[in-house]
Coordinates of C-alpha atoms and ligand atoms in Angstrom, one line a residue:
Chain A
M79 CA 174.7 122.2 197.4
N80 CA 174.7 122.3 201.1
L81 CA 171.6 124.5 200.9
A82 CA 169.7 122.0 198.8
L83 CA 170.7 119.2 201.1
G84 CA 169.5 121.2 204.1
A85 CA 166.2 121.7 202.3
V86 CA 165.8 118.0 201.7
F87 CA 166.5 117.4 205.3
R88 CA 163.7 119.8 206.2
V89 CA 161.4 117.9 203.9
L90 CA 162.3 114.7 205.7
E91 CA 161.6 116.2 209.1
Q92 CA 158.2 117.4 207.8
G93 CA 157.4 114.0 206.3
L94 CA 158.1 112.3 209.6
V95 CA 156.2 114.7 211.9
Y96 CA 153.2 114.5 209.6
A97 CA 153.6 110.8 209.4
V98 CA 152.2 110.5 212.9
M99 CA 149.0 112.1 211.6
A100 CA 149.1 109.9 208.5
V101 CA 149.1 106.8 210.7
G102 CA 146.1 108.2 212.5
V103 CA 144.3 108.7 209.2
Y104 CA 145.4 105.2 208.1
L105 CA 143.7 103.8 211.3
S106 CA 140.4 105.5 210.7
S107 CA 140.2 105.3 206.9
R108 CA 141.7 101.9 206.3
V109 CA 141.6 99.9 209.5
L110 CA 138.1 101.1 210.5
D111 CA 136.9 102.1 207.1
F112 CA 135.6 105.3 208.6
P113 CA 136.2 108.5 206.6
D114 CA 136.9 110.8 209.5
L115 CA 136.9 114.6 209.1
T116 CA 137.5 115.2 212.7
V117 CA 141.1 115.3 211.8
D118 CA 141.0 118.9 210.4
G119 CA 139.9 119.9 213.9
S120 CA 141.9 117.6 216.1
F121 CA 145.2 118.4 214.4
P122 CA 145.1 122.1 215.4
M123 CA 143.6 121.1 218.7
G124 CA 146.8 119.2 219.5
A125 CA 148.7 122.3 218.5
A126 CA 146.5 124.6 220.5
I127 CA 146.7 122.5 223.7
A128 CA 150.4 122.1 223.5
A129 CA 150.9 125.8 222.8
R130 CA 148.7 126.9 225.6
L131 CA 150.3 124.5 228.1
L132 CA 153.8 125.4 227.1
I133 CA 153.2 129.1 227.4
G134 CA 151.6 128.4 230.8
G135 CA 155.0 127.0 231.9
I136 CA 154.1 123.3 231.7
H137 CA 157.1 121.0 230.8
P138 CA 157.1 120.6 227.0
L139 CA 157.1 116.8 227.3
V140 CA 154.0 116.9 229.5
G141 CA 152.3 119.5 227.2
T142 CA 153.0 117.4 224.2
L143 CA 151.7 114.2 225.7
L144 CA 148.4 115.8 226.9
A145 CA 147.5 116.8 223.4
P146 CA 146.8 113.2 222.3
V147 CA 144.6 112.8 225.3
A148 CA 142.4 115.6 224.2
G149 CA 142.6 114.3 220.6
F150 CA 141.2 111.0 221.8
F151 CA 138.1 112.6 223.3
A152 CA 137.6 114.7 220.1
G153 CA 137.6 111.4 218.0
A154 CA 135.5 109.6 220.6
A155 CA 132.9 112.5 220.2
T156 CA 132.7 111.8 216.5
G157 CA 132.4 108.1 217.2
I158 CA 129.5 108.7 219.6
L159 CA 127.7 111.0 217.2
N160 CA 128.0 108.3 214.6
T161 CA 127.1 105.2 216.6
K162 CA 124.8 106.4 219.3
L163 CA 123.0 109.3 217.6
R164 CA 123.1 107.6 214.1
I165 CA 124.6 110.7 212.4
S166 CA 126.4 109.7 209.2
N167 CA 130.2 109.3 209.6
L168 CA 131.0 112.3 207.4
L169 CA 128.6 114.6 209.1
A170 CA 129.6 113.5 212.5
G171 CA 133.2 114.4 211.7
I172 CA 132.2 117.8 210.2
L173 CA 130.2 118.6 213.4
T174 CA 133.1 117.8 215.7
M175 CA 135.5 119.6 213.5
T176 CA 133.3 122.7 213.5
A177 CA 132.8 122.6 217.2
L178 CA 136.6 122.2 217.7
Y179 CA 137.2 125.5 215.8
S180 CA 135.6 127.3 218.7
V181 CA 137.2 125.1 221.3
N182 CA 140.6 125.7 219.7
L183 CA 140.1 129.4 219.7
R184 CA 139.1 129.3 223.4
V185 CA 142.2 127.2 224.2
M186 CA 144.6 129.5 222.4
G187 CA 142.8 132.8 223.4
R188 CA 143.6 134.2 219.9
A189 CA 144.1 133.0 216.4
N190 CA 147.9 132.6 216.5
V191 CA 150.2 131.7 219.4
P192 CA 153.9 132.1 218.8
L193 CA 156.2 129.6 220.6
L194 CA 159.5 131.3 219.9
R195 CA 160.3 132.4 223.4
T196 CA 159.0 129.3 225.2
G197 CA 160.8 126.0 225.7
T198 CA 159.6 123.2 223.4
V199 CA 160.4 119.5 223.1
L200 CA 163.1 120.5 220.6
T201 CA 164.8 123.0 223.0
V202 CA 164.7 120.3 225.7
L203 CA 166.7 118.0 223.4
Q204 CA 169.1 120.9 222.5
E205 CA 169.7 121.5 226.2
K206 CA 170.7 117.9 226.5
G207 CA 173.4 118.6 224.0
I208 CA 171.8 117.4 220.8
P209 CA 172.9 119.8 217.9
P210 CA 169.9 122.0 216.8
T211 CA 170.5 120.9 213.2
I212 CA 169.5 117.3 213.9
S213 CA 167.3 117.6 217.0
A214 CA 164.0 117.7 215.0
F215 CA 165.0 114.9 212.7
L216 CA 166.1 112.7 215.6
L217 CA 163.1 113.4 217.7
F218 CA 160.6 112.8 214.9
C219 CA 162.4 109.6 213.9
I220 CA 162.1 108.3 217.5
V221 CA 158.4 109.3 217.7
V222 CA 157.5 107.7 214.4
V223 CA 159.3 104.5 215.3
V224 CA 157.7 104.3 218.7
V225 CA 154.2 105.1 217.2
K226 CA 154.6 102.6 214.5
F227 CA 155.7 99.9 216.9
M228 CA 152.9 100.6 219.3
V229 CA 150.2 100.7 216.6
D230 CA 151.5 97.4 215.0
V231 CA 151.5 95.6 218.4
F232 CA 148.1 97.0 219.3
L233 CA 146.5 95.9 216.0
R234 CA 147.7 92.3 216.7
T235 CA 146.1 92.1 220.1
E236 CA 142.7 90.6 220.7
F237 CA 141.2 94.1 220.8
G238 CA 143.2 95.1 217.7
L239 CA 141.9 92.1 215.7
A240 CA 138.3 93.0 216.5
L241 CA 139.0 96.6 215.5
R242 CA 140.4 95.5 212.2
A243 CA 137.5 93.2 211.6
I244 CA 135.1 96.2 212.0
G245 CA 136.6 97.8 208.9
D246 CA 136.6 94.4 207.0
N247 CA 133.3 92.8 208.0
E248 CA 131.3 94.6 210.7
S249 CA 128.3 92.3 210.8
M250 CA 130.6 89.3 211.3
I251 CA 132.5 90.7 214.2
R252 CA 129.2 91.8 215.8
S253 CA 127.9 88.3 215.5
L254 CA 131.0 87.2 217.3
G255 CA 130.0 89.2 220.3
V256 CA 131.8 92.5 219.8
N257 CA 130.1 95.7 220.7
T258 CA 131.1 97.4 217.5
D259 CA 129.7 100.8 218.6
S260 CA 132.2 101.0 221.6
M261 CA 135.0 99.7 219.4
K262 CA 134.5 102.4 216.8
I263 CA 134.3 105.1 219.4
I264 CA 137.7 103.9 220.9
G265 CA 139.2 103.4 217.5
I266 CA 138.3 106.8 216.1
G267 CA 139.6 108.2 219.5
I268 CA 143.0 106.5 219.1
A269 CA 143.3 107.7 215.5
N270 CA 142.7 111.3 216.6
A271 CA 145.0 111.0 219.5
L272 CA 147.8 110.4 217.0
V273 CA 146.6 113.3 214.8
A274 CA 146.6 115.6 217.8
L275 CA 150.1 114.4 218.8
S276 CA 151.3 115.3 215.3
G277 CA 149.6 118.7 215.6
A278 CA 151.4 119.4 218.9
L279 CA 154.8 118.5 217.4
V280 CA 154.2 120.5 214.3
A281 CA 153.4 123.6 216.3
Q282 CA 156.6 123.3 218.3
Y283 CA 158.6 122.6 215.1
Q284 CA 157.3 125.6 213.2
G285 CA 157.3 127.8 216.2
F286 CA 153.6 128.7 216.5
A287 CA 150.1 127.3 216.7
D288 CA 147.5 128.8 214.3
I289 CA 143.7 128.4 214.2
G290 CA 143.9 127.7 210.5
M291 CA 146.6 125.1 210.5
G292 CA 144.2 122.2 210.3
I293 CA 142.7 123.0 206.9
G294 CA 143.4 120.3 204.5
T295 CA 145.0 117.9 207.0
V296 CA 142.7 115.0 206.4
V297 CA 143.2 115.3 202.6
A298 CA 147.0 115.4 203.1
G299 CA 146.7 112.4 205.3
L300 CA 144.6 110.5 202.8
A301 CA 147.1 111.5 200.0
S302 CA 149.9 110.1 202.2
V303 CA 148.0 106.8 202.8
I304 CA 147.2 106.4 199.1
I305 CA 150.7 107.1 198.0
G306 CA 152.0 104.7 200.7
E307 CA 149.7 102.0 199.4
A308 CA 151.0 102.4 195.9
I309 CA 154.6 102.1 197.1
I310 CA 154.1 99.4 199.8
P311 CA 151.1 97.1 199.2
P312 CA 149.5 96.8 202.7
R313 CA 149.7 93.0 203.0
S314 CA 150.1 93.1 206.7
V315 CA 149.6 95.5 209.6
G316 CA 153.2 96.4 209.7
M317 CA 153.3 97.2 206.0
G318 CA 150.1 99.3 206.3
T319 CA 151.7 101.6 208.9
L320 CA 155.0 101.6 207.1
G321 CA 153.1 102.6 203.9
A322 CA 151.4 105.6 205.7
I323 CA 154.8 106.8 207.0
T324 CA 156.5 106.4 203.6
G325 CA 153.6 108.0 201.9
S326 CA 153.8 111.0 204.2
V327 CA 157.5 111.5 203.4
V328 CA 156.9 111.1 199.7
Y329 CA 154.0 113.4 199.8
R330 CA 156.0 116.2 201.5
L331 CA 158.7 115.6 199.0
A332 CA 156.2 116.0 196.1
V333 CA 155.0 119.2 197.7
F334 CA 158.5 120.5 197.9
L335 CA 159.2 119.6 194.3
A336 CA 155.9 121.2 193.2
L337 CA 157.0 124.4 194.9
R338 CA 160.4 124.2 193.3
L339 CA 158.7 123.8 189.9
G340 CA 157.0 127.1 190.5
F341 CA 153.6 126.1 191.8
A342 CA 152.2 128.8 194.1
P343 CA 151.9 127.5 197.7
T344 CA 148.3 128.5 197.6
D345 CA 147.6 126.0 194.8
L346 CA 149.0 123.1 196.7
K347 CA 145.7 122.1 198.3
L348 CA 144.1 122.0 194.9
V349 CA 146.8 119.7 193.6
T350 CA 146.5 117.5 196.7
A351 CA 142.8 117.2 196.3
L352 CA 143.1 116.3 192.6
L353 CA 145.6 113.6 193.5
V354 CA 143.2 112.1 196.0
I355 CA 140.3 112.3 193.6
A356 CA 142.4 110.5 190.9
A357 CA 143.3 107.7 193.3
L358 CA 139.8 107.3 194.7
S359 CA 138.2 107.2 191.2
G360 CA 140.6 104.4 190.3
K361 CA 139.5 102.5 193.4
S362 CA 135.8 102.9 192.9
I363 CA 136.1 101.5 189.4
K364 CA 137.9 98.5 190.8
R365 CA 135.3 98.1 193.6
G366 CA 132.5 98.2 191.0
I367 CA 134.0 95.2 189.3
G368 CA 134.2 93.4 192.7
I369 CA 130.5 94.0 193.3
E370 CA 129.6 92.5 189.9
R371 CA 131.6 89.4 190.7
R372 CA 129.9 89.0 194.0
K373 CA 126.5 89.2 192.4
A374 CA 127.5 86.5 189.9
V375 CA 128.4 84.2 192.8
R376 CA 125.0 84.7 194.4
N377 CA 123.0 84.1 191.3
A378 CA 125.0 81.0 190.5
G379 CA 123.7 79.5 193.7
T380 CA 120.0 79.7 192.8
E381 CA 119.7 76.7 190.5
I382 CA 119.4 73.8 192.9
S383 CA 117.3 70.7 192.5
V384 CA 115.0 68.6 194.7
Chain B
M104 CA 116.8 75.3 224.7
L105 CA 115.3 77.8 222.4
E106 CA 111.8 79.1 223.1
L107 CA 110.0 81.5 220.8
K108 CA 106.7 82.9 222.0
S109 CA 104.3 84.7 219.6
L110 CA 106.9 86.6 217.7
C111 CA 105.6 89.3 215.4
K112 CA 107.8 91.4 213.1
K113 CA 106.6 93.9 210.6
F114 CA 108.9 95.8 208.1
Q115 CA 107.9 99.3 207.2
S116 CA 107.7 99.5 203.4
G117 CA 108.3 102.7 201.6
T118 CA 104.6 103.1 200.7
G119 CA 101.8 102.6 203.3
N120 CA 101.4 99.7 205.7
G121 CA 104.4 97.5 205.3
R122 CA 104.1 93.7 205.7
M123 CA 104.3 91.2 208.4
A124 CA 107.4 89.1 208.0
L125 CA 106.6 87.1 211.1
K126 CA 103.1 86.5 212.3
D127 CA 102.7 85.1 215.8
V128 CA 105.5 82.6 215.5
S129 CA 106.0 80.2 218.4
L130 CA 108.6 77.4 218.4
S131 CA 110.3 75.3 221.0
L132 CA 113.7 73.6 220.4
Q133 CA 115.1 70.9 222.6
P134 CA 118.9 70.4 223.1
N135 CA 120.3 68.4 220.1
D136 CA 117.3 69.2 217.9
F137 CA 118.4 69.7 214.3
V138 CA 115.6 71.5 212.6
T139 CA 115.5 72.2 208.8
V140 CA 113.5 75.2 207.7
I141 CA 111.9 75.4 204.3
G142 CA 109.5 77.8 202.6
S143 CA 109.2 79.9 199.5
N144 CA 111.1 83.1 199.0
G145 CA 109.9 85.9 201.4
A146 CA 108.3 83.4 203.8
G147 CA 110.2 84.9 206.7
K148 CA 112.9 82.2 207.2
S149 CA 115.8 84.7 207.3
T150 CA 113.8 87.1 209.4
L151 CA 113.2 84.3 211.9
L152 CA 116.9 83.6 212.2
N153 CA 117.7 87.3 212.4
V154 CA 115.3 87.8 215.2
I155 CA 116.7 84.9 217.2
A156 CA 120.2 86.4 216.7
G157 CA 119.0 89.9 217.7
V158 CA 120.0 91.6 214.4
F159 CA 116.8 93.6 214.7
P160 CA 114.2 93.8 217.5
V161 CA 110.8 92.1 217.4
D162 CA 107.5 94.1 217.6
S163 CA 106.1 91.7 220.1
G164 CA 106.8 88.3 221.5
Q165 CA 109.6 86.7 223.5
V166 CA 112.9 85.0 222.7
T167 CA 114.3 82.7 225.4
I168 CA 117.6 80.9 225.0
D169 CA 118.6 78.4 227.5
G170 CA 116.2 79.8 230.1
E171 CA 117.4 83.4 229.7
D172 CA 115.0 86.0 228.2
V173 CA 117.1 87.6 225.5
T174 CA 114.3 89.5 223.7
H175 CA 115.8 92.9 224.5
L176 CA 119.5 92.0 224.4
P177 CA 121.5 93.4 221.5
E178 CA 123.1 91.1 219.0
H179 CA 126.5 91.2 220.4
R180 CA 125.3 90.1 223.9
R181 CA 123.7 87.0 222.5
A182 CA 126.8 85.9 220.6
L183 CA 128.2 83.7 223.3
V184 CA 125.7 80.9 222.7
L185 CA 124.9 81.5 219.0
G186 CA 126.9 80.5 215.9
R187 CA 125.8 81.7 212.5
V188 CA 126.7 80.9 208.9
F189 CA 125.2 82.8 206.0
Q190 CA 124.6 82.2 202.3
D191 CA 127.5 84.4 201.2
P192 CA 130.9 82.9 202.1
M193 CA 132.2 86.5 202.4
Q194 CA 129.8 87.3 205.2
G195 CA 131.2 84.8 207.7
T196 CA 134.9 85.7 207.5
A197 CA 137.1 88.8 207.3
G198 CA 138.8 88.6 204.0
S199 CA 141.8 90.9 204.6
M200 CA 142.7 89.0 207.8
S201 CA 144.6 85.8 208.0
I202 CA 143.1 82.4 208.6
E203 CA 144.5 82.2 212.1
E204 CA 143.3 85.7 212.9
N205 CA 139.8 84.8 211.8
M206 CA 140.0 81.7 214.0
A207 CA 141.3 83.7 216.9
M208 CA 138.4 86.1 216.7
A209 CA 135.9 83.3 216.6
F210 CA 137.6 81.5 219.5
K211 CA 136.9 84.6 221.6
R212 CA 133.3 84.6 220.7
G213 CA 131.3 86.6 223.3
M214 CA 134.3 87.0 225.6
R215 CA 136.2 90.2 226.7
R216 CA 138.9 91.2 224.2
G217 CA 141.9 92.6 225.9
L218 CA 145.4 93.6 225.0
S219 CA 147.0 90.2 225.1
K220 CA 148.3 88.7 221.9
G221 CA 145.5 88.1 219.4
V222 CA 146.9 84.7 218.2
S223 CA 148.9 82.9 220.9
A224 CA 151.2 80.0 220.1
K225 CA 149.0 77.7 222.1
D226 CA 145.9 78.7 220.1
K227 CA 147.8 78.1 216.9
D228 CA 148.2 74.4 217.6
Y229 CA 144.5 74.1 218.4
F230 CA 143.5 76.0 215.2
R231 CA 145.8 73.8 213.2
E232 CA 144.2 70.7 214.6
K233 CA 140.7 72.0 213.9
L234 CA 141.6 73.1 210.4
A235 CA 143.1 69.7 209.7
S236 CA 139.7 68.1 210.5
L237 CA 138.3 69.9 207.5
G238 CA 140.7 68.0 205.2
L239 CA 141.2 71.0 203.0
G240 CA 144.9 71.6 203.8
L241 CA 144.1 74.9 205.4
E242 CA 146.2 74.0 208.4
D243 CA 149.3 74.8 206.4
R244 CA 148.0 78.2 205.4
L245 CA 147.4 79.8 208.8
Q246 CA 149.0 83.1 207.8
E247 CA 147.3 83.6 204.5
P248 CA 144.6 86.1 204.1
V249 CA 141.2 84.5 203.9
K250 CA 140.3 86.3 200.6
L251 CA 142.7 84.0 198.8
L252 CA 140.5 81.0 199.6
S253 CA 137.9 79.6 197.3
G254 CA 134.2 80.1 198.1
G255 CA 133.9 76.5 199.4
Q256 CA 137.1 76.8 201.6
R257 CA 135.9 80.1 202.9
Q258 CA 132.5 78.7 203.8
A259 CA 134.1 75.7 205.5
L260 CA 136.2 78.1 207.5
A261 CA 133.1 80.1 208.4
L262 CA 131.3 77.0 209.6
L263 CA 134.3 76.0 211.7
M264 CA 134.5 79.5 213.1
A265 CA 130.7 79.4 213.9
T266 CA 131.2 76.3 216.0
L267 CA 134.7 76.8 217.4
S268 CA 133.7 78.0 220.8
Q269 CA 130.9 75.5 221.2
P270 CA 127.7 77.6 220.8
K271 CA 124.4 76.1 222.1
L272 CA 122.6 77.1 218.9
L273 CA 123.8 77.1 215.3
L274 CA 121.9 79.2 212.8
L275 CA 122.5 78.3 209.1
D276 CA 120.8 80.4 206.5
E277 CA 121.1 78.7 203.1
H278 CA 124.8 78.3 203.8
T279 CA 125.4 76.0 200.8
A280 CA 123.2 77.9 198.3
A281 CA 126.0 80.0 196.8
L282 CA 128.3 77.0 196.2
D283 CA 128.5 74.7 193.2
P284 CA 126.6 71.4 193.8
R285 CA 129.7 69.4 194.7
T286 CA 131.1 71.9 197.1
A287 CA 127.6 72.4 198.5
Q288 CA 127.4 68.7 199.3
E289 CA 130.8 68.7 200.9
I290 CA 129.9 71.6 203.1
Q291 CA 126.6 69.9 204.0
E292 CA 128.5 66.7 205.0
L293 CA 130.9 68.8 207.1
T294 CA 127.9 70.4 208.7
N295 CA 126.4 67.1 209.6
D296 CA 129.8 66.0 211.1
I297 CA 130.2 69.1 213.2
V298 CA 126.7 68.8 214.5
R299 CA 127.1 65.2 215.3
R300 CA 130.3 65.8 217.2
G301 CA 129.3 68.8 219.3
S302 CA 126.0 68.7 221.2
L303 CA 124.1 71.7 219.9
S304 CA 120.8 72.6 218.5
V305 CA 120.6 73.7 214.8
L306 CA 118.2 75.7 212.7
M307 CA 119.1 75.2 209.1
V308 CA 117.4 77.1 206.3
T309 CA 117.5 75.3 202.9
H310 CA 115.5 75.4 199.7
N311 CA 116.3 71.9 198.9
L312 CA 113.3 70.0 200.1
R313 CA 114.8 66.6 199.7
L314 CA 117.8 67.6 201.8
A315 CA 115.5 69.2 204.3
L316 CA 113.9 65.8 204.9
A317 CA 117.2 63.8 204.7
V318 CA 119.1 65.6 207.4
G319 CA 118.2 66.6 210.9
T320 CA 115.5 65.5 213.2
R321 CA 112.6 67.9 212.4
T322 CA 111.4 70.0 209.6
I323 CA 109.3 73.2 209.7
M324 CA 107.8 74.9 206.7
M325 CA 107.3 78.7 206.8
H326 CA 104.6 80.4 204.7
E327 CA 103.8 84.1 204.7
G328 CA 105.4 84.7 208.1
E329 CA 103.9 81.7 209.8
I330 CA 105.0 78.2 210.6
A331 CA 102.7 76.2 208.3
L332 CA 104.1 72.8 209.0
D333 CA 106.1 71.2 211.7
V334 CA 107.0 67.5 211.4
S335 CA 109.4 65.5 213.5
D336 CA 111.0 62.1 213.4
P337 CA 110.0 59.3 213.4
E338 CA 107.0 60.5 211.3
R339 CA 109.2 62.7 209.2
S340 CA 111.7 60.0 208.3
E341 CA 109.0 58.2 206.3
M342 CA 108.0 61.3 204.3
T343 CA 108.8 62.1 200.7
V344 CA 108.8 65.6 199.2
S345 CA 105.3 65.0 197.7
D346 CA 104.0 63.9 201.1
L347 CA 105.4 67.2 202.5
L348 CA 103.6 69.3 199.9
E349 CA 100.4 67.3 200.4
R350 CA 100.6 68.0 204.1
F351 CA 101.0 71.7 203.4
H352 CA 97.9 71.5 201.2
D353 CA 95.9 69.9 204.0
A354 CA 97.1 72.4 206.5
R355 CA 96.6 75.6 204.5
G356 CA 93.9 74.6 202.0
E357 CA 96.1 75.9 199.2
R358 CA 98.6 74.4 196.9
L359 CA 102.2 75.1 196.8
S360 CA 103.6 73.9 193.6
D361 CA 107.0 72.6 194.2
D362 CA 108.2 74.9 191.4
R363 CA 107.2 77.9 193.5
I364 CA 109.5 76.9 196.3
L365 CA 112.3 75.8 194.1
L366 CA 112.4 78.5 191.5
E367 CA 111.8 81.4 193.7
A368 CA 114.2 80.3 196.4
Ligands
ADP172 N1 115.6 94.3 206.5 C1 114.4 94.3 205.9 N2 113.8 95.4 205.6 C2 112.5 95.4 205.0 N3 111.9 94.2 204.7 C3 112.5 93.1 204.9 C4 113.8 93.0 205.5 N4 114.2 91.7 205.7 C5 113.1 91.0 205.2 N5 112.2 91.8 204.7 C6 110.9 91.3 204.1 O1 110.3 90.4 205.0 C7 109.8 89.3 204.3 C8 110.5 88.0 204.7 O2 111.8 88.0 204.2 P1 112.9 86.9 204.6 O3 112.8 86.6 206.0 O4 114.2 87.4 204.1 O5 112.4 85.7 203.7 P2 113.1 84.3 203.3 O6 114.4 84.3 204.0 O7 112.1 83.3 203.8 O8 113.2 84.3 201.9 C9 110.0 89.6 202.8 O9 108.8 90.2 202.4 C10 111.1 90.6 202.8 O10 110.9 91.5 201.7
MG173 MG1 116.4 84.2 203.2

């Protein structure tokens, strides 16, 4: 009994730590309407940078907070490729992600960096007297609440409104004088900063950074966002971020149950991909109907008399 | 106010040469000019407005707004002095965002957007007052997402947003064409009101010839990328639609049946 409860607790921890990444994916995919594949590279980048800095003796808190700075630049690079060099958003993300693979290897020096003998943000908490059994849960809760609060406030600022308008009606906000190129670059940067922060925390949580740990991150993030939307309709900014967080926890719970049901861990990415495909196809059918309706409105306007 | 000098714009078509959407177009607008723009489908009316707004660059020629040469300025750098409303009510508003958020974005037209609160309490009162002037009850629905509004309400909001921060030039591209006749008329009356109250110049594209002569102070007709006719009050105020078509015939040596304008528009 205690064992099962412990397992569920672990799942909660995972859901929360990956929720930071899910909020990042929510920002790019929903707020900016930008399918951003940089995520598969910026997630391990956050892990790699934190691991390297921690091993180098940097304070874990500093190491953890430098990861999102690097993540921001990774995202901004994708934004620049897309807006300035006119490379399609998907390809721009793939290019950055591919480049980051080499960068991450350089940063780590090898494919896997164990963090078992270095201090981490978790051991810092434990030294302050927080019991090891709850330190991760406590930390991730605090991080998620802070991230959610900051993102919510940010999206309601003048700048945030313009950012949201890009995903909703780009030509309108441009006609209102917003440099949409710069906005997108900054927006994708912020999204990847969150992703990298999540990666840095995950590395310290699991005790290592690995070059392959980014594979499937963006799809897991999308799955979380989609599940979240189903549970909490994103009627406001706050509900959108809450949905991504909830979706992340539910997704990790679903993964846990799938494993319990006897799925091989190696099949999970297939299951996740199928889930996202199912959700997306449902959406595109809905969107198809929306387009038809809009056409009808246009045609209705053409009969006008002298 | 607005000065267009010899604008040329050619669109590359998939096969071969492409076609001239604007051929050596020159036009000068004084402050408070309200110009209606007519012409058959494909005449270049929308292209003219897009070129003024900087949506795409011209091949040659010069655009000057209020004494400043903006020919090479990107769209977002011209926004401060330009308001636009399009045919599709969806195009002028952000549907997933609330009425007050849409208003707030328009209120900051062409200004720096920082990290202060997007919709301040002070702005709200102002927005409420402005919305009340529409007489649609939108002032009580500030927090509602715009996508819940009807097409006419949404277009009224778009019009209000386009003029909220007092632009010098208002560009209207068939902004009542997608609405039912009654709503179209209401939006047109609202347009006339707003134009009368604020001192600004207007270019309004319409395919309703009678309307084109009934509102504004001047009418231009575009034909195959050129300005084929340009008549101003007081001469214009005497004209009927058939006079207009007659004048076109005299100017171009060809007939434009009024069906062609009306049905193709
Ligand atoms: N973005 C574009 N790309 C290619 N051709 C265009 C584009 N916009 C307009 N055109 C062409 O330019 C010509 C003028 O179009 P437009 O200005 O939209 O006409 P109007 O608004 O008077 O109906 C048309 O032949 C149209 O096909
Ligand atoms: Mg047009």
